[in-house]
Amino acid sequence: MADFPTIEVTLSRYRCFTEQSNATLWLEPGTTVAIIGKNNSGKSTLLRFFYEMKQILMDMRGTPNGWKTVSAGVSESGSMQSPIQAGQGRVGLDDILNVFPNHDDSKPVSFTVQTAAMSCEVTFNLNSPGSCMMSKRLSEFSPIVPEQTQHIQAILKDTLYFGPQRTLGDGKTGGGTDYEIVVGTTFVATWQLLKNGPSTADRGFARRIEERIAALLGYDHISIDSNNDNSKILLTINDRTHTIAELGSGVAEVVLCIVVAATKKPSWILIDEPESHLHPTLQQKLIAALESIASCGVIFTTHSIGLARTCAQSILTTQQNASGVSSVQLLEETPNYAQLMGELSFSQYHALGYNTLLLCEGVTEIKTLRQLLRKWKLDNNVMLVPLGGDSLMAGKREVELDEFKRFGVPVYVLVDSERMADDQPNKIREKFGQ
C-alpha cells in the first residue's frame, strides 16, 4: 500500500453540506471506512460524490492550455466554460441543480482533493441549465507532484460505486447500467464473454470468481451460466441448477458485487448499505471479500453500528439538523454520542452473534486484538469497540459509557494504565476506572 498516497477530500457547499459544515473523507490505503447515521443524514451523498464528480476528479490538471502559473508551485485554470458537465454520462444526476445545497445555485459548489504533496481546489457555478463555469487551482508542494497527480487521477478513475439498489435484473427488465454496474442482459452477456469467450486467461479468471463466490456463500462448488436466450443467470450449486430469482436477492447481490468488482479491479470500492438483503454473517463476509479485491480499500454506509464496529478501522458519523444541513465527525468525537448509539440500536450486535464486549483504547489496537481473538477462536463471539483514547476515557463520559451496558452482555476493558511509575498513576485512567 506504500505506493498509494492518502487522499483527503473535503466537500463544501455540495448537496446537504454547507460552508459552515464541510465534509471531509480520508482515503487511507489499506483501510475500511464505515459511515453511519440515520436516514437522510448525508451518508449516501458522500459516496455519490465520487460517482457524480468522477470526470472532474479525473481531470484535475485539465488541458495544457487551460492552466496558467500564478506563483511557484501554483497554477489556476481560470474561470471557463467547463468542457465536462457535472454528471454528464452519469446515471443518477439528472439535474445539475441537485448538487447545489438546497437547490440554491447562488452558492458555488466547491471541493478539494489533497495529499501531502499537492492540493487541487475545484469551484463551479451554474452557468446555464446543464452546464457550469468551473475554475481549478492546483498547488504543488513537491517536484514529484506531476507524477503523483497522475497517480491520484488513476486512483479516482478506478473507484467503483455500488448504489443502494443492487439487483441483477433479467430479460424482462432488459440490460444497461445501474450507476457504474452492468445489470440484466448486459450483465449476462458480459459474464458469458468472460467465461466462454476465446481468451484462456479470461476463462480461468471466471472460474476463480466462481470459486470465490462459492466460498463466500458456503458451497463446495458454484457454476454461473445463463439460459438458452441469455436473458437469465442460472446458478448450479452442488449439481443442482437454480435461477437467480429462486435463490433470493441476497445471493443475487453477492454474485453481482463480486463479479463486477473482480472484473473492474477497482482502487476504492464504495458501497451503500451492504447489509441490505444479507444476513449478518454474510454482511461481514461480503465486506471482507470486497476488501480483498480493492487495491486501496472499501468505504461503506450503514445503519448498523455493529457492522461498522466489526469491519471498519475508521468510523464516521453523519448527522443532519432541522435546517437540512449535514455534518460529519469521527465516531468518538460525535456530539450526542449516547443518543446516536440508541438511535442506531446498539443491540444490533446481538444479530451478529456476539455475546461479549471488549473495549480497547483506540483503532490502532483493533487489528492486533482481532488477530489474538482469531487465534483463540473467539473472533465470532467478542465484539471489539475502540474508545478513541481520552475522548471516552476522560472521566466525564459516564452517560456515553453507560450506553455500552445496553448491549446486555459482559463488558470488559483492556487499556494501558499510562503510569510513569508504580506510585504515579495516571489521573485520567483512574477516573475512567472509577
Short mmCIF file of C-alpha atoms in Angstrom, two decimals:
data_model
loop_
_atom_site.label_atom_id
_atom_site.label_comp_id
_atom_site.label_asym_id
_atom_site.label_seq_id
_atom_site.Cartn_x
_atom_site.Cartn_y
_atom_site.Cartn_z
CA MET A 1 0.00 0.00 0.00
CA ALA A 2 3.05 2.26 0.23
CA ASP A 3 2.67 3.30 -3.41
CA PHE A 4 -0.82 4.69 -2.78
CA PRO A 5 -0.98 8.15 -1.18
CA THR A 6 -3.52 9.06 1.48
CA ILE A 7 -6.06 11.34 -0.19
CA GLU A 8 -8.11 13.87 1.76
CA VAL A 9 -11.33 15.01 0.10
CA THR A 10 -13.25 17.97 1.52
CA LEU A 11 -16.70 18.96 0.26
CA SER A 12 -18.11 22.45 0.78
CA ARG A 13 -21.49 23.72 -0.43
CA TYR A 14 -22.28 20.36 -2.00
CA ARG A 15 -25.81 18.98 -1.61
CA CYS A 16 -26.52 18.89 2.15
CA PHE A 17 -23.05 20.13 3.19
CA THR A 18 -22.54 23.89 3.51
CA GLU A 19 -19.52 26.12 4.03
CA GLN A 20 -20.27 26.02 7.77
CA SER A 21 -20.23 22.21 7.87
CA ASN A 22 -17.65 20.92 5.41
CA ALA A 23 -17.48 17.15 4.98
CA THR A 24 -14.05 15.52 4.94
CA LEU A 25 -13.19 11.96 3.97
CA TRP A 26 -9.75 10.41 4.37
CA LEU A 27 -8.87 7.73 1.83
CA GLU A 28 -6.03 5.98 3.60
CA PRO A 29 -4.76 2.93 1.69
CA GLY A 30 -5.39 -0.41 3.33
CA THR A 31 -8.33 0.74 5.44
CA THR A 32 -12.05 0.12 5.52
CA VAL A 33 -14.18 3.14 6.39
CA ALA A 34 -17.75 2.94 7.68
CA ILE A 35 -20.14 5.90 7.56
CA ILE A 36 -23.09 5.52 9.92
CA GLY A 37 -26.11 7.70 10.57
CA LYS A 38 -29.86 7.98 10.34
CA ASN A 39 -31.78 8.18 7.08
CA ASN A 40 -31.24 11.35 5.06
CA SER A 41 -28.26 12.45 7.15
CA GLY A 42 -25.78 12.65 4.25
CA LYS A 43 -24.21 9.16 4.20
CA SER A 44 -25.04 8.34 0.59
CA THR A 45 -24.11 11.86 -0.52
CA LEU A 46 -20.50 11.26 0.50
CA LEU A 47 -20.28 8.11 -1.63
CA ARG A 48 -22.18 9.53 -4.62
CA PHE A 49 -19.77 12.44 -4.81
CA PHE A 50 -17.10 10.17 -6.27
CA TYR A 51 -19.56 8.85 -8.83
CA GLU A 52 -21.08 12.19 -9.79
CA MET A 53 -17.80 14.11 -9.98
CA LYS A 54 -15.59 11.34 -11.34
CA GLN A 55 -14.88 13.03 -14.67
CA ILE A 56 -13.92 16.28 -12.95
CA LEU A 57 -11.74 14.38 -10.47
CA MET A 58 -10.03 12.62 -13.38
CA ASP A 59 -9.28 15.99 -14.98
CA MET A 60 -7.59 17.76 -12.08
CA ARG A 61 -4.79 19.13 -14.21
CA GLY A 62 -7.01 19.90 -17.19
CA THR A 63 -5.77 20.59 -20.69
CA PRO A 64 -2.24 22.07 -21.09
CA ASN A 65 -3.64 25.39 -22.32
CA GLY A 66 -6.27 25.56 -19.60
CA TRP A 67 -3.82 26.39 -16.79
CA LYS A 68 -1.66 29.41 -16.04
CA THR A 69 1.14 29.63 -13.47
CA VAL A 70 0.21 32.05 -10.68
CA SER A 71 3.25 31.57 -8.43
CA ALA A 72 5.83 28.92 -7.67
CA GLY A 73 4.03 25.61 -7.50
CA VAL A 74 0.57 27.14 -8.00
CA SER A 75 -1.45 27.00 -11.21
CA GLU A 76 -5.02 28.07 -11.98
CA SER A 77 -7.37 27.13 -14.75
CA GLY A 78 -9.20 30.43 -14.60
CA SER A 79 -12.96 30.64 -14.87
CA MET A 80 -14.01 28.95 -18.06
CA GLN A 81 -16.89 27.05 -19.52
CA SER A 82 -16.22 23.56 -18.32
CA PRO A 83 -15.88 21.03 -21.14
CA ILE A 84 -17.09 18.50 -18.60
CA GLN A 85 -20.62 18.92 -17.38
CA ALA A 86 -21.11 17.70 -13.86
CA GLY A 87 -22.99 14.43 -14.09
CA GLN A 88 -22.51 14.10 -17.85
CA GLY A 89 -22.98 10.45 -18.67
CA ARG A 90 -23.60 9.66 -15.00
CA VAL A 91 -26.86 7.93 -14.21
CA GLY A 92 -28.46 9.44 -11.10
CA LEU A 93 -27.64 13.11 -11.67
CA ASP A 94 -30.43 14.26 -13.95
CA ASP A 95 -30.35 17.91 -12.95
CA ILE A 96 -27.14 19.77 -12.21
CA LEU A 97 -29.02 21.75 -9.56
CA ASN A 98 -29.10 18.58 -7.49
CA VAL A 99 -25.52 19.18 -6.36
CA PHE A 100 -26.14 22.69 -5.04
CA PRO A 101 -27.13 22.94 -1.36
CA ASN A 102 -30.92 23.04 -1.11
CA HIS A 103 -31.03 23.64 -4.90
CA ASP A 104 -29.61 27.15 -4.36
CA ASP A 105 -27.40 27.77 -7.38
CA SER A 106 -26.23 31.13 -5.96
CA LYS A 107 -23.75 29.24 -3.76
CA PRO A 108 -20.92 27.73 -5.77
CA VAL A 109 -20.06 24.09 -5.18
CA SER A 110 -16.51 23.54 -4.00
CA PHE A 111 -14.33 20.57 -3.21
CA THR A 112 -10.65 19.96 -2.50
CA VAL A 113 -8.54 16.88 -3.19
CA GLN A 114 -5.33 16.96 -1.18
CA THR A 115 -2.30 14.82 -0.36
CA ALA A 116 0.95 15.56 1.42
CA ALA A 117 2.43 16.73 -1.90
CA MET A 118 -0.39 18.62 -3.63
CA SER A 119 -3.79 20.23 -3.31
CA CYS A 120 -6.36 20.73 -6.06
CA GLU A 121 -9.34 23.01 -5.38
CA VAL A 122 -12.32 22.95 -7.72
CA THR A 123 -15.14 25.50 -7.69
CA PHE A 124 -18.02 25.68 -10.11
CA ASN A 125 -21.08 27.85 -10.54
CA LEU A 126 -24.18 27.21 -12.56
CA ASN A 127 -23.72 28.92 -15.93
CA SER A 128 -26.74 27.73 -17.86
CA PRO A 129 -29.08 24.77 -17.49
CA GLY A 130 -27.00 21.62 -17.66
CA SER A 131 -23.55 23.25 -17.64
CA CYS A 132 -21.31 25.21 -15.31
CA MET A 133 -18.43 27.63 -15.07
CA MET A 134 -15.54 25.89 -13.36
CA SER A 135 -12.20 27.07 -12.01
CA LYS A 136 -9.42 24.92 -10.63
CA ARG A 137 -6.40 25.78 -8.50
CA LEU A 138 -3.54 23.31 -8.21
CA SER A 139 -0.90 23.84 -5.51
CA GLU A 140 2.15 21.61 -5.76
CA PHE A 141 4.37 21.17 -2.71
CA SER A 142 6.93 18.82 -4.25
CA PRO A 143 8.79 18.46 -7.58
CA ILE A 144 7.41 14.93 -7.95
CA VAL A 145 3.83 16.18 -7.86
CA PRO A 146 3.08 15.85 -11.61
CA GLU A 147 3.70 12.11 -11.29
CA GLN A 148 1.66 11.88 -8.10
CA THR A 149 -1.17 13.87 -9.64
CA GLN A 150 -1.40 11.33 -12.44
CA HIS A 151 -1.29 8.59 -9.80
CA ILE A 152 -4.16 10.18 -7.86
CA GLN A 153 -6.16 10.61 -11.06
CA ALA A 154 -5.71 6.89 -11.75
CA ILE A 155 -6.92 6.03 -8.24
CA LEU A 156 -10.01 8.23 -8.53
CA LYS A 157 -10.69 6.98 -12.05
CA ASP A 158 -10.75 3.39 -10.79
CA THR A 159 -13.17 3.86 -7.89
CA LEU A 160 -16.28 1.66 -8.11
CA TYR A 161 -19.62 2.82 -6.75
CA PHE A 162 -22.40 0.39 -5.80
CA GLY A 163 -25.65 2.31 -5.34
CA PRO A 164 -28.34 1.49 -2.77
CA GLN A 165 -30.47 -0.71 -5.06
CA ARG A 166 -28.34 -3.57 -6.38
CA THR A 167 -30.21 -6.12 -8.45
CA LEU A 168 -29.16 -8.29 -11.36
CA GLY A 169 -32.49 -8.00 -13.16
CA ASP A 170 -33.43 -10.33 -16.04
CA GLY A 171 -34.64 -10.36 -19.61
CA LYS A 172 -37.90 -8.70 -18.62
CA THR A 173 -36.07 -5.65 -17.28
CA GLY A 174 -33.65 -5.52 -20.19
CA GLY A 175 -30.00 -4.57 -19.80
CA GLY A 176 -27.90 -1.50 -19.27
CA THR A 177 -26.20 0.00 -16.24
CA ASP A 178 -27.23 0.92 -12.72
CA TYR A 179 -24.83 3.70 -11.78
CA GLU A 180 -21.48 2.01 -12.57
CA ILE A 181 -22.55 -1.64 -12.66
CA VAL A 182 -23.94 -3.59 -15.60
CA VAL A 183 -27.26 -5.36 -14.96
CA GLY A 184 -29.81 -7.56 -16.68
CA THR A 185 -28.98 -8.91 -20.13
CA THR A 186 -25.88 -6.69 -20.29
CA PHE A 187 -24.51 -8.43 -17.21
CA VAL A 188 -25.33 -11.83 -18.70
CA ALA A 189 -23.57 -11.01 -21.98
CA THR A 190 -20.52 -9.64 -20.18
CA TRP A 191 -20.25 -12.72 -17.99
CA GLN A 192 -20.75 -15.14 -20.86
CA LEU A 193 -17.96 -13.49 -22.84
CA LEU A 194 -15.66 -13.75 -19.84
CA LYS A 195 -16.48 -17.38 -19.04
CA ASN A 196 -16.95 -18.82 -22.52
CA GLY A 197 -15.03 -16.41 -24.75
CA PRO A 198 -11.87 -17.12 -26.74
CA SER A 199 -9.43 -16.00 -24.04
CA THR A 200 -7.98 -18.81 -21.93
CA ALA A 201 -6.93 -16.28 -19.29
CA ASP A 202 -10.48 -14.89 -19.06
CA ARG A 203 -11.98 -18.36 -18.71
CA GLY A 204 -9.58 -19.16 -15.88
CA PHE A 205 -10.37 -15.84 -14.25
CA ALA A 206 -14.11 -16.61 -14.43
CA ARG A 207 -13.54 -19.96 -12.71
CA ARG A 208 -11.66 -18.24 -9.89
CA ILE A 209 -14.56 -15.80 -9.45
CA GLU A 210 -16.96 -18.75 -9.18
CA GLU A 211 -14.72 -20.34 -6.56
CA ARG A 212 -14.63 -17.10 -4.58
CA ILE A 213 -18.44 -16.81 -4.63
CA ALA A 214 -18.84 -20.46 -3.63
CA ALA A 215 -16.55 -19.98 -0.63
CA LEU A 216 -18.37 -16.79 0.33
CA LEU A 217 -21.78 -18.49 0.25
CA GLY A 218 -20.52 -21.66 1.92
CA TYR A 219 -20.87 -24.08 -1.01
CA ASP A 220 -18.40 -26.59 -2.41
CA HIS A 221 -18.91 -25.51 -6.00
CA ILE A 222 -20.87 -22.94 -8.00
CA SER A 223 -21.19 -22.58 -11.75
CA ILE A 224 -22.63 -19.33 -13.11
CA ASP A 225 -24.29 -19.69 -16.51
CA SER A 226 -27.32 -18.40 -18.43
CA ASN A 227 -30.44 -19.86 -20.01
CA ASN A 228 -30.76 -20.52 -23.76
CA ASP A 229 -31.74 -16.97 -24.75
CA ASN A 230 -29.19 -15.34 -22.40
CA SER A 231 -31.92 -13.47 -20.52
CA LYS A 232 -31.37 -15.00 -17.07
CA ILE A 233 -28.49 -16.03 -14.86
CA LEU A 234 -28.52 -19.66 -13.71
CA LEU A 235 -26.54 -20.94 -10.73
CA THR A 236 -25.60 -24.59 -10.46
CA ILE A 237 -24.87 -25.32 -6.81
CA ASN A 238 -23.55 -28.78 -5.98
CA ASP A 239 -25.04 -30.16 -9.25
CA ARG A 240 -28.47 -28.55 -8.81
CA THR A 241 -29.43 -25.67 -11.14
CA HIS A 242 -31.47 -22.68 -9.96
CA THR A 243 -32.49 -19.36 -11.44
CA ILE A 244 -31.07 -16.40 -9.57
CA ALA A 245 -34.63 -15.41 -8.61
CA GLU A 246 -35.14 -18.77 -6.87
CA LEU A 247 -32.12 -18.17 -4.67
CA GLY A 248 -33.25 -14.74 -3.49
CA SER A 249 -32.00 -11.16 -3.53
CA GLY A 250 -29.10 -11.82 -1.15
CA VAL A 251 -27.41 -14.38 -3.40
CA ALA A 252 -28.04 -12.18 -6.45
CA GLU A 253 -26.40 -9.25 -4.70
CA VAL A 254 -23.33 -11.28 -3.75
CA VAL A 255 -22.95 -12.57 -7.33
CA LEU A 256 -23.37 -9.09 -8.77
CA CYS A 257 -20.93 -7.38 -6.37
CA ILE A 258 -18.17 -9.97 -6.63
CA VAL A 259 -18.36 -10.38 -10.41
CA VAL A 260 -18.41 -6.63 -11.10
CA ALA A 261 -15.71 -5.82 -8.53
CA ALA A 262 -13.41 -8.63 -9.66
CA THR A 263 -13.69 -7.71 -13.34
CA LYS A 264 -13.28 -3.95 -12.83
CA LYS A 265 -10.35 -4.30 -10.37
CA PRO A 266 -11.16 -1.05 -8.54
CA SER A 267 -8.93 1.09 -6.35
CA TRP A 268 -11.63 2.00 -3.81
CA ILE A 269 -14.98 0.23 -3.58
CA LEU A 270 -17.82 2.48 -2.40
CA ILE A 271 -20.91 0.52 -1.39
CA ASP A 272 -24.16 1.88 0.00
CA GLU A 273 -25.67 -0.20 2.84
CA PRO A 274 -24.12 -3.63 2.20
CA GLU A 275 -26.43 -5.11 4.86
CA SER A 276 -29.46 -4.96 2.55
CA HIS A 277 -30.79 -8.43 1.66
CA LEU A 278 -27.95 -10.18 3.55
CA HIS A 279 -27.96 -11.94 6.91
CA PRO A 280 -25.42 -10.57 9.43
CA THR A 281 -22.65 -13.13 8.91
CA LEU A 282 -22.79 -12.74 5.15
CA GLN A 283 -22.63 -8.95 5.50
CA GLN A 284 -19.22 -9.28 7.14
CA LYS A 285 -18.03 -11.85 4.61
CA LEU A 286 -19.06 -9.67 1.67
CA ILE A 287 -17.14 -6.67 3.02
CA ALA A 288 -14.09 -8.87 3.66
CA ALA A 289 -14.30 -10.19 0.08
CA LEU A 290 -14.53 -6.67 -1.32
CA GLU A 291 -11.52 -5.68 0.82
CA SER A 292 -9.51 -8.46 -0.79
CA ILE A 293 -10.45 -7.22 -4.29
CA ALA A 294 -9.98 -3.45 -3.87
CA SER A 295 -6.39 -2.32 -4.28
CA CYS A 296 -6.81 0.59 -1.84
CA GLY A 297 -9.80 -0.04 0.41
CA VAL A 298 -13.56 -0.05 1.00
CA ILE A 299 -15.93 2.70 2.14
CA PHE A 300 -19.46 1.68 3.08
CA THR A 301 -22.52 3.35 4.56
CA THR A 302 -24.66 1.55 7.09
CA HIS A 303 -27.34 1.86 9.77
CA SER A 304 -25.70 -0.95 11.75
CA ILE A 305 -23.25 0.18 14.41
CA GLY A 306 -22.41 -3.49 14.92
CA LEU A 307 -21.37 -3.99 11.30
CA ALA A 308 -19.32 -0.78 11.36
CA ARG A 309 -17.50 -1.79 14.53
CA THR A 310 -16.82 -5.27 13.20
CA CYS A 311 -15.47 -4.41 9.76
CA ALA A 312 -14.09 -0.86 9.75
CA GLN A 313 -10.83 0.60 11.02
CA SER A 314 -12.28 4.12 10.77
CA ILE A 315 -15.88 5.11 11.54
CA LEU A 316 -17.51 8.41 10.60
CA THR A 317 -20.97 9.57 11.59
CA THR A 318 -23.33 11.86 9.71
CA GLN A 319 -25.98 13.98 11.41
CA GLN A 320 -28.44 16.49 9.99
CA ASN A 321 -30.01 19.44 11.79
CA ALA A 322 -33.54 20.80 11.43
CA SER A 323 -32.43 23.11 8.60
CA GLY A 324 -31.28 20.16 6.48
CA VAL A 325 -27.57 20.86 6.95
CA SER A 326 -25.41 17.77 7.47
CA SER A 327 -22.14 17.35 9.33
CA VAL A 328 -19.51 14.61 9.50
CA GLN A 329 -17.42 13.59 12.53
CA LEU A 330 -15.29 10.72 13.72
CA LEU A 331 -17.46 8.42 15.83
CA GLU A 332 -15.52 9.11 19.01
CA GLU A 333 -15.90 12.88 18.50
CA THR A 334 -19.61 12.81 17.67
CA PRO A 335 -21.84 15.14 19.72
CA ASN A 336 -24.72 13.33 21.46
CA TYR A 337 -22.77 10.10 21.21
CA ALA A 338 -25.12 8.26 23.56
CA GLN A 339 -28.20 9.41 21.66
CA LEU A 340 -26.70 8.22 18.38
CA MET A 341 -25.93 4.80 19.85
CA GLY A 342 -29.54 4.47 20.95
CA GLU A 343 -30.92 5.61 17.60
CA LEU A 344 -28.78 3.09 15.73
CA SER A 345 -29.71 0.33 18.17
CA PHE A 346 -26.58 -0.83 19.92
CA SER A 347 -28.34 -4.15 20.45
CA GLN A 348 -27.79 -4.91 16.75
CA TYR A 349 -24.57 -6.53 17.93
CA HIS A 350 -26.75 -9.44 19.06
CA ALA A 351 -27.83 -10.05 15.47
CA LEU A 352 -24.17 -10.51 14.57
CA GLY A 353 -23.84 -13.33 17.11
CA TYR A 354 -21.65 -11.61 19.71
CA ASN A 355 -22.02 -12.30 23.42
CA THR A 356 -19.13 -10.31 24.90
CA LEU A 357 -17.98 -6.71 24.54
CA LEU A 358 -14.28 -5.81 24.78
CA LEU A 359 -13.43 -2.11 25.00
CA CYS A 360 -9.92 -1.05 23.97
CA GLU A 361 -8.17 2.30 23.77
CA GLY A 362 -8.13 3.13 20.06
CA VAL A 363 -8.38 1.89 16.50
CA THR A 364 -4.66 1.01 16.38
CA GLU A 365 -5.27 -1.81 18.87
CA ILE A 366 -8.12 -3.32 16.83
CA LYS A 367 -6.03 -5.23 14.28
CA THR A 368 -3.75 -6.76 16.92
CA LEU A 369 -6.60 -7.81 19.18
CA ARG A 370 -8.52 -9.24 16.21
CA GLN A 371 -5.57 -11.50 15.43
CA LEU A 372 -5.40 -12.68 19.04
CA LEU A 373 -9.14 -13.34 19.18
CA ARG A 374 -8.94 -15.23 15.89
CA LYS A 375 -6.09 -17.36 17.23
CA TRP A 376 -8.17 -18.18 20.32
CA LYS A 377 -11.26 -18.80 18.13
CA LEU A 378 -13.15 -16.00 19.88
CA ASP A 379 -13.47 -13.60 16.95
CA ASN A 380 -17.11 -14.55 16.34
CA ASN A 381 -18.07 -14.04 19.99
CA VAL A 382 -16.21 -10.94 21.15
CA MET A 383 -17.07 -7.50 19.77
CA LEU A 384 -14.16 -5.02 19.84
CA VAL A 385 -15.03 -1.36 20.44
CA PRO A 386 -12.33 1.35 20.36
CA LEU A 387 -12.83 4.14 22.89
CA GLY A 388 -10.96 6.77 20.92
CA GLY A 389 -8.26 7.28 23.55
CA ASP A 390 -9.06 10.01 26.05
CA SER A 391 -12.18 11.11 24.15
CA LEU A 392 -14.17 8.49 26.10
CA MET A 393 -11.70 7.96 28.93
CA ALA A 394 -11.55 11.44 30.46
CA GLY A 395 -13.69 10.60 33.49
CA LYS A 396 -16.61 12.77 32.38
CA ARG A 397 -18.32 10.48 29.87
CA GLU A 398 -20.44 8.38 32.23
CA VAL A 399 -23.59 8.82 30.15
CA GLU A 400 -21.85 7.65 26.98
CA LEU A 401 -20.17 4.72 28.71
CA ASP A 402 -23.50 3.64 30.20
CA GLU A 403 -24.69 3.03 26.64
CA PHE A 404 -22.40 0.01 26.44
CA LYS A 405 -24.46 -1.63 29.19
CA ARG A 406 -27.46 -1.62 26.88
CA PHE A 407 -25.85 -4.45 24.96
CA GLY A 408 -26.88 -6.73 27.83
CA VAL A 409 -23.71 -8.84 27.82
CA PRO A 410 -20.49 -8.85 29.88
CA VAL A 411 -18.32 -5.80 29.18
CA TYR A 412 -14.53 -5.99 29.55
CA VAL A 413 -11.91 -3.26 29.17
CA LEU A 414 -8.28 -3.58 28.08
CA VAL A 415 -6.37 -0.29 28.37
CA ASP A 416 -2.88 0.91 29.14
CA SER A 417 -2.62 2.37 32.65
CA GLU A 418 -0.26 5.09 31.32
CA ARG A 419 1.68 5.01 34.61
CA MET A 420 5.10 6.65 34.64
CA ALA A 421 5.93 4.52 37.71
CA ASP A 422 4.12 2.31 40.22
CA ASP A 423 3.50 5.25 42.51
CA GLN A 424 2.49 7.65 39.70
CA PRO A 425 -0.96 6.63 38.46
CA ASN A 426 -2.47 8.47 35.51
CA LYS A 427 -5.36 10.59 36.81
CA ILE A 428 -7.42 10.22 33.64
CA ARG A 429 -7.13 6.42 33.77
CA GLU A 430 -8.07 6.40 37.44
CA LYS A 431 -11.24 8.38 36.77
CA PHE A 432 -12.08 6.07 33.87
CA GLY A 433 -11.65 3.04 36.13
CA GLN A 434 -13.95 4.56 38.70
#
